[in-house]
Coordinates of C-alpha atoms in Angstrom, one line a residue:
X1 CA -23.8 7.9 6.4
X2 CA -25.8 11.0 5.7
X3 CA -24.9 12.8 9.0
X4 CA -20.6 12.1 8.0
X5 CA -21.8 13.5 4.4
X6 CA -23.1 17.0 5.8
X7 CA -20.6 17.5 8.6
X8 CA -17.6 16.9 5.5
X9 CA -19.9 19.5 3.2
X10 CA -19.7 21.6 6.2
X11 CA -16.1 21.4 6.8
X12 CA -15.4 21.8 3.1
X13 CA -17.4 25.5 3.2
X14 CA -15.5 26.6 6.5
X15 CA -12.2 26.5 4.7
X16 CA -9.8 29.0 4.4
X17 CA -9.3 30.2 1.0
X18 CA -6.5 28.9 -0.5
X19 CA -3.4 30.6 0.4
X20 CA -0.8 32.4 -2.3
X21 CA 2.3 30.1 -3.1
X22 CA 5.2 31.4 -3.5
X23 CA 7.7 30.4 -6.4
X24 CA 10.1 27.4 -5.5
X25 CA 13.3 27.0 -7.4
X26 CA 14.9 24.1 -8.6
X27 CA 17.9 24.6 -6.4
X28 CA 15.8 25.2 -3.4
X29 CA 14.1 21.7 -4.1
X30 CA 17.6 19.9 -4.9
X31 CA 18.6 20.9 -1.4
X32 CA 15.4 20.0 0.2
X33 CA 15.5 16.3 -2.0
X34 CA 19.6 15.8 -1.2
X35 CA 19.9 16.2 2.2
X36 CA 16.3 14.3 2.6
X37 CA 18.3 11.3 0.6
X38 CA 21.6 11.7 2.9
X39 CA 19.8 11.8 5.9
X40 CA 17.2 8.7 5.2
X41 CA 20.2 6.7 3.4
X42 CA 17.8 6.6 -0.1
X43 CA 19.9 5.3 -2.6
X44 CA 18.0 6.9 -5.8
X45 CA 15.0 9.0 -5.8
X46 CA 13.1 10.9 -8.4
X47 CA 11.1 14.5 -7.7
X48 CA 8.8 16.4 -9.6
X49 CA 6.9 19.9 -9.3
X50 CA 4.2 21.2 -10.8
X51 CA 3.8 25.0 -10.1
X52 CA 0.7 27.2 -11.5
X53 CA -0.2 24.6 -14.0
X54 CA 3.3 23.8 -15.4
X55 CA 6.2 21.4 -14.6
X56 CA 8.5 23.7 -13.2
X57 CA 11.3 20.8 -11.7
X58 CA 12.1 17.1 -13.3
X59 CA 15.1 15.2 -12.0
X60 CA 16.4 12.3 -10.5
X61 CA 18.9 11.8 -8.3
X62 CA 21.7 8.9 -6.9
X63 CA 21.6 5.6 -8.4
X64 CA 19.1 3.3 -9.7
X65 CA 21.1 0.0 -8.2
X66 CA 23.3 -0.3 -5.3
X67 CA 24.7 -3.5 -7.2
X68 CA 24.8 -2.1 -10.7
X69 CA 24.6 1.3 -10.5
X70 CA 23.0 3.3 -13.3
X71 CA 21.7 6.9 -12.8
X72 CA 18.4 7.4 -11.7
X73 CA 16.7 10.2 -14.2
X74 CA 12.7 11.1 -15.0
X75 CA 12.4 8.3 -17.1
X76 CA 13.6 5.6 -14.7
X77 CA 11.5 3.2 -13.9
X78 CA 9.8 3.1 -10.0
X79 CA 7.6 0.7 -9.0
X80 CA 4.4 3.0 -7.6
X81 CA 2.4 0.5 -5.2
X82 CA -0.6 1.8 -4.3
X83 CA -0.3 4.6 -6.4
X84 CA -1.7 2.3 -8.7
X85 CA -5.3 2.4 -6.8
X86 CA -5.8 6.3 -8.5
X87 CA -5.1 4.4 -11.8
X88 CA -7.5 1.7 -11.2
X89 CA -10.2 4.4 -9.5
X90 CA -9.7 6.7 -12.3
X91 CA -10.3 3.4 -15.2
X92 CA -13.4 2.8 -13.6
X93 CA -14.6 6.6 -13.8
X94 CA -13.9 6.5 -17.8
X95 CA -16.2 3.6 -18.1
X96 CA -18.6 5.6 -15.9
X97 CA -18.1 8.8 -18.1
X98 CA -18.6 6.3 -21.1
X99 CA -21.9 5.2 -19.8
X100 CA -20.9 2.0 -19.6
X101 CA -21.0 1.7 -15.7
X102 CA -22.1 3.6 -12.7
X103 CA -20.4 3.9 -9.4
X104 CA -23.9 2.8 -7.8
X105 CA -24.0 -0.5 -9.9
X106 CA -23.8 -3.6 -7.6
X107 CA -19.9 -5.7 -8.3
X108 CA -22.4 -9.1 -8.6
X109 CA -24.1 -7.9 -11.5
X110 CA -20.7 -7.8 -12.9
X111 CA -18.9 -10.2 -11.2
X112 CA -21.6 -12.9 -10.1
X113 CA -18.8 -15.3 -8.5
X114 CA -18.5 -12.3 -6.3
X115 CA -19.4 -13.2 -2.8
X116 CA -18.4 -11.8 0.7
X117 CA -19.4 -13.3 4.1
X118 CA -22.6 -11.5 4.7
X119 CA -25.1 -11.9 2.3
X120 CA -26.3 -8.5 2.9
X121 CA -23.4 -7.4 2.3
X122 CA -22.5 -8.9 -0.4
X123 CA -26.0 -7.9 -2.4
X124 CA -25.5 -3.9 -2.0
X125 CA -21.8 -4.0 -2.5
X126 CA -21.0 -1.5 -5.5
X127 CA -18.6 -0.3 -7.4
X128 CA -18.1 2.9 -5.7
X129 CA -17.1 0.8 -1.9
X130 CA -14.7 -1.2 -3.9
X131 CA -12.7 2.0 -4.1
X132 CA -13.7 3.8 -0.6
X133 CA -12.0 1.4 2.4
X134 CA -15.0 0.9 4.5
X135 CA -15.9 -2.5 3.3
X136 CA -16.2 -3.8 7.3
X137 CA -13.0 -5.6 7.0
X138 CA -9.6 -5.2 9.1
X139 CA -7.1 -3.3 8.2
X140 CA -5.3 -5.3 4.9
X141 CA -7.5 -8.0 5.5
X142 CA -6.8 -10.7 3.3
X143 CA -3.1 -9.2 2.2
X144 CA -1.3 -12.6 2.5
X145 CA -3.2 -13.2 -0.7
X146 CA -0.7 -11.0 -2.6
X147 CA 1.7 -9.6 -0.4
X148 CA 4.5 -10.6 -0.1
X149 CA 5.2 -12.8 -2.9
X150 CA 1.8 -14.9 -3.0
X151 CA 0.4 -13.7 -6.5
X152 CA -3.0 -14.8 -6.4
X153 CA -4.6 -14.4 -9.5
X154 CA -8.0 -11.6 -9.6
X155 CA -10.5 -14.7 -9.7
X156 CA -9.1 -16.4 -7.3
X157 CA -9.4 -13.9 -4.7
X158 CA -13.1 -13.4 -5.8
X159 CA -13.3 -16.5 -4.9
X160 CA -11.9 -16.3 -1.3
X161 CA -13.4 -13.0 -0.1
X162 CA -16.1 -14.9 1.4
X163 CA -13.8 -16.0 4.2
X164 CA -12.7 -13.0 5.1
X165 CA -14.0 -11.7 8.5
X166 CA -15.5 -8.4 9.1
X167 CA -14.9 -6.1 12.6
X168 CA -16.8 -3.3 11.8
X169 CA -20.1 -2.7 10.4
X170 CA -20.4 -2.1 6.3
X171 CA -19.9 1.9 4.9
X172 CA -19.2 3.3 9.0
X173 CA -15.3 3.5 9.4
X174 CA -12.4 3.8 7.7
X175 CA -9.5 0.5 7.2
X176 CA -7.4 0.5 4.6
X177 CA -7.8 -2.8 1.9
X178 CA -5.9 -3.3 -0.8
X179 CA -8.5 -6.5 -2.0
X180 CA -11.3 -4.5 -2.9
X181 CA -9.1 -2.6 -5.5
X182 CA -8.1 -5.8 -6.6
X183 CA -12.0 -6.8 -7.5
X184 CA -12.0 -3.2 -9.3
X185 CA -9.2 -4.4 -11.4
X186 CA -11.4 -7.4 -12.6
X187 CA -14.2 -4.7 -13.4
X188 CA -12.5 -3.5 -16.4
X189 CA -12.3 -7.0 -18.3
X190 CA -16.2 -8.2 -17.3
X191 CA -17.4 -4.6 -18.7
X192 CA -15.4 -4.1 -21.6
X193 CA -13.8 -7.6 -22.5
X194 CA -10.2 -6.0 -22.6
X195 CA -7.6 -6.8 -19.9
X196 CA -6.8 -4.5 -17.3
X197 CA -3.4 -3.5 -18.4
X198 CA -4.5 -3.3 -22.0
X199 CA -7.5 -0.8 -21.1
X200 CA -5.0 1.4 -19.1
X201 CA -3.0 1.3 -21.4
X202 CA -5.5 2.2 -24.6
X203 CA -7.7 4.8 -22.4
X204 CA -5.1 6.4 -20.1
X205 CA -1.4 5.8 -20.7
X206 CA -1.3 6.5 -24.4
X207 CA -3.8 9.6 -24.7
X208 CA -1.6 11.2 -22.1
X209 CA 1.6 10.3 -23.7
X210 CA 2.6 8.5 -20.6
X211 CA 4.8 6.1 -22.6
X212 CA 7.0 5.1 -19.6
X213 CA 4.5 3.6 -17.5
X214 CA 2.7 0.4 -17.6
X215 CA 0.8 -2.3 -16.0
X216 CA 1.9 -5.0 -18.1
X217 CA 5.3 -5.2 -16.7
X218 CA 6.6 -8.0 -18.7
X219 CA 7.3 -5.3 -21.4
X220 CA 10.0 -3.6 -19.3
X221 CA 12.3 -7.1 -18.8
X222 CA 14.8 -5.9 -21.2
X223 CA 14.7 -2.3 -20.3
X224 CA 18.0 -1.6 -18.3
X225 CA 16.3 2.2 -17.1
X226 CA 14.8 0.6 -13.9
X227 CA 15.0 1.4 -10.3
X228 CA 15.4 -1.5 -7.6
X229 CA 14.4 -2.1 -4.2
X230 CA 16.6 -1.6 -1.1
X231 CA 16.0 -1.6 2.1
X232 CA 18.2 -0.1 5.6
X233 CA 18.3 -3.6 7.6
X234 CA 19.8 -2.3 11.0
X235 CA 22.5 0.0 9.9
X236 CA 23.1 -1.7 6.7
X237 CA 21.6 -0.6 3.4
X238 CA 21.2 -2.9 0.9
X239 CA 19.3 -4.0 -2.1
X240 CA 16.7 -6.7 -1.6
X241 CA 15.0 -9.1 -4.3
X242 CA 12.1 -7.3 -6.0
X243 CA 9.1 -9.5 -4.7
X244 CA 6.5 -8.3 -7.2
X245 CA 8.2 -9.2 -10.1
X246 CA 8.2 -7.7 -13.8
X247 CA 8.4 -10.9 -15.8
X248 CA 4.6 -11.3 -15.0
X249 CA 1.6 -9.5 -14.7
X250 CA 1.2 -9.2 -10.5
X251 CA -2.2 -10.6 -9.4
X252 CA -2.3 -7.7 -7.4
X253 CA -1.5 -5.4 -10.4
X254 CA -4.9 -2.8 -9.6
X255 CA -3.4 -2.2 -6.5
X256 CA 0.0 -1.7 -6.2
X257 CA 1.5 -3.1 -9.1
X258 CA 2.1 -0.3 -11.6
X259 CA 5.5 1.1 -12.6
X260 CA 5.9 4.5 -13.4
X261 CA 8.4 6.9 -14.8
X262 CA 9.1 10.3 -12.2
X263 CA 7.8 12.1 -16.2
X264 CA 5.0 10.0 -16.7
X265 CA 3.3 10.7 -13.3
X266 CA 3.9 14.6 -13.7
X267 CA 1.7 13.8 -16.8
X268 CA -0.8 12.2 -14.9
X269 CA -1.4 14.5 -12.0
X270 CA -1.8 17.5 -14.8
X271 CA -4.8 15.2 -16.5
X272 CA -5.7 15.7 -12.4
X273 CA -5.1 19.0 -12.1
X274 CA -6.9 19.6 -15.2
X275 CA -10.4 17.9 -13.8
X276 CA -10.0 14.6 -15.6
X277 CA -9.5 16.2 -19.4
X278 CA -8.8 14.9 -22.1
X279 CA -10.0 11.2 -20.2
X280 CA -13.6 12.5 -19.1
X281 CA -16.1 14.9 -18.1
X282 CA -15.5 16.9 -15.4
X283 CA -18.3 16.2 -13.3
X284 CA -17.2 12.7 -13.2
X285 CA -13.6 13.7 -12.5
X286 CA -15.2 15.7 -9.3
X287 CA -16.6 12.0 -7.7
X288 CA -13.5 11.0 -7.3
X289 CA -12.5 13.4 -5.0
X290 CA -16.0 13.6 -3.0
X291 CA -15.2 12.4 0.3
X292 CA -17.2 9.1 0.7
X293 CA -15.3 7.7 3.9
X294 CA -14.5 10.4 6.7
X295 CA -11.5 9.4 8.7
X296 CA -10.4 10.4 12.0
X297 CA -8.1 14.0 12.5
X298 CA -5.6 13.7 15.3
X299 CA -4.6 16.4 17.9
X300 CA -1.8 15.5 16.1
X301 CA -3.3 16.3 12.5
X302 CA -4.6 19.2 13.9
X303 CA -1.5 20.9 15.4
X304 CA 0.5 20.0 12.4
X305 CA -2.7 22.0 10.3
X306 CA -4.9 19.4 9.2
X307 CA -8.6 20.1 9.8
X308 CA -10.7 17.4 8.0
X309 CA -9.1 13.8 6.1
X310 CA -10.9 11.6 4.2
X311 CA -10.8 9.0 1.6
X312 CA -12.9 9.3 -1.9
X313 CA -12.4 7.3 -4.5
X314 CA -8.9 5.8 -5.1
X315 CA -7.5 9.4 -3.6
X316 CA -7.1 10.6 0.3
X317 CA -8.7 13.9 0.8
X318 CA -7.7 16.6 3.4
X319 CA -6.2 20.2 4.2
X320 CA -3.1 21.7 4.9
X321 CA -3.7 24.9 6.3
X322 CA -6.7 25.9 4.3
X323 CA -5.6 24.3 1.4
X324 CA -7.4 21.4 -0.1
X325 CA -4.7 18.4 -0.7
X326 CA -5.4 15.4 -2.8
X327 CA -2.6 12.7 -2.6
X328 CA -2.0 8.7 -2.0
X329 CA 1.6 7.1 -0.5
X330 CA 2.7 4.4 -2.2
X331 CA 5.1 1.3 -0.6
X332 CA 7.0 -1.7 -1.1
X333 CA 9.9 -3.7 0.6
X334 CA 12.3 -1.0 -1.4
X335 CA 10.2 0.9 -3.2
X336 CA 8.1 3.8 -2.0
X337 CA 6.1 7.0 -3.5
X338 CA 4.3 9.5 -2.9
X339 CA 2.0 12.4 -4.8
X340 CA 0.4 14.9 -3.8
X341 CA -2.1 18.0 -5.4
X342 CA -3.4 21.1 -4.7
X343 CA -6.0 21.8 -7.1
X344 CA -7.1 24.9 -6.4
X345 CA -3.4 26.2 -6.3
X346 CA -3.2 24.3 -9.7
X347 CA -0.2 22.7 -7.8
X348 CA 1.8 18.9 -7.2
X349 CA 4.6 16.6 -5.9
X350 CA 5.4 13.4 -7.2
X351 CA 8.0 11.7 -5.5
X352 CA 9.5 8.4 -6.2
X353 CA 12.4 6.3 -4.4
X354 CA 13.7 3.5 -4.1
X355 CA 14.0 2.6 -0.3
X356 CA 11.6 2.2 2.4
X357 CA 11.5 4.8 4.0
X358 CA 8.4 6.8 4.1
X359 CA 9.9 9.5 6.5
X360 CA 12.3 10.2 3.5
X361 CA 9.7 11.3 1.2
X362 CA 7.1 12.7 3.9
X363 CA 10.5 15.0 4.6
X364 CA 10.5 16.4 1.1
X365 CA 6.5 16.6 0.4
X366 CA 6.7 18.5 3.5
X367 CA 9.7 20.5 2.9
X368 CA 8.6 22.0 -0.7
X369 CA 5.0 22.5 0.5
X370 CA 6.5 24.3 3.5
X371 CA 8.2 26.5 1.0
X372 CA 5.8 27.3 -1.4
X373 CA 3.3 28.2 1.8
X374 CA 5.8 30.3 3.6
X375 CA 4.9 27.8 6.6
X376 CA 7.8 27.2 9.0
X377 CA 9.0 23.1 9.1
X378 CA 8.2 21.7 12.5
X379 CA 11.0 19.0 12.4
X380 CA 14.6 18.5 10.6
X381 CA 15.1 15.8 8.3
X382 CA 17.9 15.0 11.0
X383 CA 15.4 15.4 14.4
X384 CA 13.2 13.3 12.2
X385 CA 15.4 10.5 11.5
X386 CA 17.3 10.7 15.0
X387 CA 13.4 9.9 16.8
X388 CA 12.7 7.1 14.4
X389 CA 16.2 5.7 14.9
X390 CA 15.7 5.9 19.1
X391 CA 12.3 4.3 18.4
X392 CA 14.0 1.2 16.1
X393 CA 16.4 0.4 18.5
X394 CA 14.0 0.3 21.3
X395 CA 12.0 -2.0 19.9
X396 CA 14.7 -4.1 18.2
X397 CA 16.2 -4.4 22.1
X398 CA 12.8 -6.1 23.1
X399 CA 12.3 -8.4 20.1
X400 CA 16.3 -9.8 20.7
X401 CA 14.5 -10.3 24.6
X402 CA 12.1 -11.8 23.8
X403 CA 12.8 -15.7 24.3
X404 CA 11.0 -18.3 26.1
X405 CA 11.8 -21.5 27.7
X406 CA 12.4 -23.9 25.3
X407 CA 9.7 -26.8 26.8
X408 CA 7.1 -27.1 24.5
X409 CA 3.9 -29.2 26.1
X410 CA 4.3 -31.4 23.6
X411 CA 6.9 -33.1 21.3
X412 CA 7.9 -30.9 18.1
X413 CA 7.2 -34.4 16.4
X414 CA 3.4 -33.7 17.3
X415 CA 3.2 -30.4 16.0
X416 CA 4.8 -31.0 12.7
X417 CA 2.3 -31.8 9.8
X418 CA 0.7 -30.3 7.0
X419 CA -1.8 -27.7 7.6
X420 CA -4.3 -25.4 5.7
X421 CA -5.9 -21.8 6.2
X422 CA -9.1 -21.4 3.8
X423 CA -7.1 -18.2 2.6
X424 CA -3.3 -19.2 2.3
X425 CA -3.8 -22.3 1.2
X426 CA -1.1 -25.0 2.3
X427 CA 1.8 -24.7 5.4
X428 CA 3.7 -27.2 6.3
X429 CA 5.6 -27.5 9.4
X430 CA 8.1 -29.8 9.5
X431 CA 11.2 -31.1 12.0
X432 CA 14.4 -30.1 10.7
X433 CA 17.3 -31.6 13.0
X434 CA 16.3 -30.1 16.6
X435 CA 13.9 -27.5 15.4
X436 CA 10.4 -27.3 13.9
X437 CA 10.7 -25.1 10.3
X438 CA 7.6 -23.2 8.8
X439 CA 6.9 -23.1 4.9
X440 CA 4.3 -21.3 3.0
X441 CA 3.5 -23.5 -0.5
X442 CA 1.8 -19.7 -1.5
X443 CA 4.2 -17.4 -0.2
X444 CA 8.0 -19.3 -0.6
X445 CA 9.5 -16.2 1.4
X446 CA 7.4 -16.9 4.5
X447 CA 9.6 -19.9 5.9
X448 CA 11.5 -20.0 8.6
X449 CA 12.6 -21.8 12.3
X450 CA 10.0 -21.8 15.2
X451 CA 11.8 -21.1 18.0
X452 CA 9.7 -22.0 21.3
X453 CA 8.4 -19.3 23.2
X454 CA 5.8 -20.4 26.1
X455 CA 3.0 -23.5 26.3
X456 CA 2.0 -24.3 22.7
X457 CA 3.3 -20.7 21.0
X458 CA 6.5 -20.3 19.3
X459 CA 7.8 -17.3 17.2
X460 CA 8.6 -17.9 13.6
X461 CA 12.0 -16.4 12.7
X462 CA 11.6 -15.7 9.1
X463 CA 14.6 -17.1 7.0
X464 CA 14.5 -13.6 5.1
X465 CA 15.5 -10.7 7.3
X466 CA 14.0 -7.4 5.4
X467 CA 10.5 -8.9 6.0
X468 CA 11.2 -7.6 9.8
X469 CA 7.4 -9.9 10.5
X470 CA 8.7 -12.2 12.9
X471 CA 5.3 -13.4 14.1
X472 CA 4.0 -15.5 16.8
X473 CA 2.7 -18.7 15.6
X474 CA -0.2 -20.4 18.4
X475 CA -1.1 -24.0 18.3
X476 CA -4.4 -25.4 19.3
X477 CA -5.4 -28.5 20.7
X478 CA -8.4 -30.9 20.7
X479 CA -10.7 -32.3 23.2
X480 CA -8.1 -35.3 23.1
X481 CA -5.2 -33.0 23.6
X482 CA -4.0 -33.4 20.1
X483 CA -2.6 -30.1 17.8
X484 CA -6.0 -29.3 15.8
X485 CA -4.2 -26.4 14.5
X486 CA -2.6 -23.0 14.6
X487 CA -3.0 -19.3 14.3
X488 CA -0.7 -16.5 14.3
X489 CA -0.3 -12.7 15.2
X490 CA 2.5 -9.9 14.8
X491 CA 5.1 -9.5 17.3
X492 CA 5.4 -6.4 16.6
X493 CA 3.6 -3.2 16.2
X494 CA 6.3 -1.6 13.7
X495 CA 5.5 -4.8 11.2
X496 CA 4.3 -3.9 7.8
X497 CA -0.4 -4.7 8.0
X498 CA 0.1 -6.8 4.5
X499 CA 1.7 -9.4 6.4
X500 CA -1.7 -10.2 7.8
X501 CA -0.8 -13.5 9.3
X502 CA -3.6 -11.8 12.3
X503 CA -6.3 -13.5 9.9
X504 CA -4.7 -16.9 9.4
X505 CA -6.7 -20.2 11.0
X506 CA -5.0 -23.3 9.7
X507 CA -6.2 -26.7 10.2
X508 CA -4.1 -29.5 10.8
X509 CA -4.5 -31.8 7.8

């Protein structure tokens, strides 16, 4: 760890010296933000700038609601998904600027029910690699917990971590998690006896006057200023159910649950921009953006002028042509964001919309950075768009390919039954007329036909299309022959990590 510590210190003193931004006008960034929307089919979208310290641009554009319309301004409502994880990161470092905490304290001396599959592990786990994604676990290990509708309360995932897998060694590599952030949530309440969304909302969202953004999203169910999901489903864009719902608090609420007004987050990334005051001291401000997990730079990264990444504390780290960036993407089926800082240019984007499409706001982070730093764009919103679109079909052609033979070793009355994963709980698979139907009792969106593929595997066909996580589901047998149980994995490359059915091991009950 020490050796990834000095070569980032070393890469941090090699940098360029920040280059002089130019002014941006609003107009300028209307075009950028409109043609981004026309291009990507984004329905309603929210953009902000900071320039030299000051909110220089504030708008929002289209509609909230493809089905009720409503116009989308800076006070709308947008749900910020992992967004949320700076808010939860930036929580913890008030308690550690009130001396309450410290980012080297162990989570079991909070959280004793805290317990992961290594018992080494699990005694030097602190506070600090809740918030850094190099826990040793897969890439959104553990996701089915919350995403996409399985709302697992904070204890009860404590509870589960243990069966979680690693495939790395503890503190080496970077994989993203959203359960560790999660855990951080429950921090707040063991140390200061106040619920998460309370304390957020006493400590952060009033001193800043951010009174438009909340994680207690129950108080927004008779506000009509709220954006809604939608999603482009082939060629169609539509609006989709919101699957983390506002008329309770999400289990998943430290991690992607917060919901944020386009004004609100300008507000916060000025606290940022202004190292952490009036919410703490600076130096504890600065941890948060120490890299404390290196992750890897690309050829890629590197043509497109990105030297060094890494991940601190609740915030991805890395340059943009000699200039530091500090920044975190958020998504949702529908409901995507993005911001993004320059501290040393005392500069940020905050970007919200509501459609999945992360090339849409990419395109217009891009586009006003681009313009401010007088560096050339590499791509059109249009050549960007047109590849993804070549890509999508391509691979839609080989899923609508891919069938099997329909003879199943066994009969399907043999492999229906009730089954359970020590994660997701109960699945039952039952015989519906001449089929076999799959139904999660923790996830009620994850159902669907099992449509025979080869031997024992079928593929789920999941009953609601803008999951796009068809997955393959693999039935085991015993020493008799007999289905002992099942296990799954993604079809697809393009599907979503949260849907980490790659971790599930149900037994047949």
């Amino acid at each position: 760890m020490m050796k990834h510590l000095l070569k980032t210190v070393s890469v941090l003193c090699l940098m360029a010296t920040p280059t002089w931004a130019k002014n941006i006008t609003p107009s300028e960034i209307d075009k950028i933000v409109e043609n981004a929307m026309d291009v990507f089919h984004v329905p309603g979208a929210a953009v902000g700038v900071i320039q030299d310290g000051k909110i220089i641009h504030s708008k929002g554009y289209g509609t909230r609601s493809l089905e009720s319309g409503g116009d989308v301004d800076d006070d709308t409502y947008f749900g910020i998904a992992s967004n949320s994880k700076g808010f939860t990161a930036t929580a913890l470092a008030i308690l550690v600027s009130d001396g309450k905490i410290k980012w080297t304290d162990r989570v079991k001396d909070h959280l004793p029910e805290f317990e992961l599959s290594d018992p080494w592990v699990t005694d030097h786990f602190t506070i600090a690699d809740l918030l850094s994604h190099a826990t040793g676990l897969p890439l959104g290990s553990g996701d089915l917990m919350w995403w996409p509708d399985g709302n697992y309360p904070p204890e009860e995932i404590i509870r589960k971590m243990k069966y979680l897998k690693p495939n790395r060694d503890f503190r080496t590599t970077y994989a993203y998690n959203n359960m560790p952030f999660i855990i951080a949530g429950a921090i707040i309440p063991a140390v200061t006896g106040k619920s998460y969304e309370d304390f957020l909302n006493e400590r952060i969202f009033t001193p800043l006057g951010m009174d438009r953004c909340t994680a207690n999203t129950p108080m927004m169910a008779n506000d009509e200023n709220i954006a809604e999901p939608h999603i482009r489903l082939d060629t169609t864009l539509k609006q989709v159910k919101r699957y983390l719902t506002i008329d309770e608090v999400a289990g998943s609420m430290a991690a992607a649950g917060i919901q944020c007004s386009l004004d609100d987050l300008l507000k916060w990334e000025q606290m940022h921009l202004n190292n952490g005051a009036p919410l703490m001291d600076k130096e504890t401000h600065a941890t948060l953006w120490q890299i404390n997990t290196p992750m890897t730079v690309s050829e890629n990264n590197i043509k497109n002028g990105t030297k060094f990444r890494g991940y601190g504390l609740g915030y991805n780290i890395s340059d943009y042509h000699g200039n530091r960036v500090v920044g975190h993407g958020g998504a949702l089926i529908g409901m995507y964001s993005n911001l993004t800082m320059l501290p040393e240019m005392d500069f940020a984007i905050a970007i919200v919309t509501n459609q999945q499409s992360g090339a849409a706001y990419n395109t217009i982070k891009n586009e006003i950075l681009n313009a401010v730093l007088e560096i050339k764009n590499t791509k059109t919103a249009a050549e960007t768009f047109k590849a993804q679109e070549a890509s999508r079909i391509k691979e839609k052609k080989r899923l609508a390919e891919l069938t099997g033979n329909g003879r199943p070793h066994l009969t399907l009355t043999e492999y229906a039954g009730r089954y359970h994963d020590k994660i997701w709980d109960g699945i039952e698979i039952s015989l519906n007329g001449d089929a076999l139907y799959f139904k999660s009792d923790r996830s009620p969106t994850i159902r669907g036909k099992l449509e025979h593929f080869e031997e024992n595997t079928f593929i789920a066909r999941w009953d609601h299309r803008d999951h796009e996580a068809d997955s393959y589901v693999m039935f085991n047998t015993n020493d008799n022959g007999e289905i002992s149980g099942f296990t799954m994995k993604w079809i697809s490359n393009r599907t979503d990590f949260s849907y980490d059915f790659n971790t599930v091991d149900a037994i047949k009950q």
